Coordinates of C-alpha atoms in Angstrom, one line a residue:
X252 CA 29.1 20.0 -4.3
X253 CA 30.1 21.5 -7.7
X254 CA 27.3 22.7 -9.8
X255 CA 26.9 19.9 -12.2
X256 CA 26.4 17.8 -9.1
X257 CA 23.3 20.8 -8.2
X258 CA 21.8 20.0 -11.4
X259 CA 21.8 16.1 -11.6
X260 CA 19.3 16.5 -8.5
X261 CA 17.6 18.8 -10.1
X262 CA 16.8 16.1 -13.4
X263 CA 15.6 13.6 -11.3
X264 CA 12.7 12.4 -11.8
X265 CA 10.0 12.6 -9.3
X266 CA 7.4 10.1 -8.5
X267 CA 3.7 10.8 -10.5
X268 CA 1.3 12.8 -8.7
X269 CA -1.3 10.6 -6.7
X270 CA 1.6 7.4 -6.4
X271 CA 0.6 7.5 -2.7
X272 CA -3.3 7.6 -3.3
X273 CA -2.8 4.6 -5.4
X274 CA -1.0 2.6 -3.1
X275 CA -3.2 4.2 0.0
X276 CA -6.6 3.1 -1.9
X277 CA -5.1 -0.5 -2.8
X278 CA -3.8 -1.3 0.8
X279 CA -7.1 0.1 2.0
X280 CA -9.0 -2.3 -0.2
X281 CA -6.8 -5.2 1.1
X282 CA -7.6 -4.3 4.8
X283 CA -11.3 -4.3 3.9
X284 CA -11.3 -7.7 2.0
X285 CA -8.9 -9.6 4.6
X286 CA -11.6 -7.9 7.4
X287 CA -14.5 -9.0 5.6
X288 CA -13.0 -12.7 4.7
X289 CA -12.4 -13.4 8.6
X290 CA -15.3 -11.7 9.8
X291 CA -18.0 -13.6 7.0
X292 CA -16.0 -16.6 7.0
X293 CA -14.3 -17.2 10.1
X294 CA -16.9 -15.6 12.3
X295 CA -19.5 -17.0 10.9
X296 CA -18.7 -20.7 11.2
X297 CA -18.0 -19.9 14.9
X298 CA -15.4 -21.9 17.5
X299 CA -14.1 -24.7 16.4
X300 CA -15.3 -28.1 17.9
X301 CA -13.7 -31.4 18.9

């Protein structure tokens, strides 16, 4: 590797601070609300009847 090549990955850019918060907080929000929709929802009408 030549030293041009050192400092092209050196400019990259990195990803923002906090990018894995964000997505951890959003999938964690989507867990609660599928949880919560099949637990009120699906639960609560009970088993299914013929």
């Amino acid at each position: 590797m030549t030293s041009s090549d050192d400092r092209k990955l050196r400019d990259l850019p990195e990803h923002p601070k906090g990018t894995l918060a964000i997505v951890a907080i959003y999938a964690g929000l989507f867990a609660a609300g599928w949880i919560a929709f099949y637990v009120w929802l699906f639960l609560g009408r009970g088993a299914p009847t013929h």
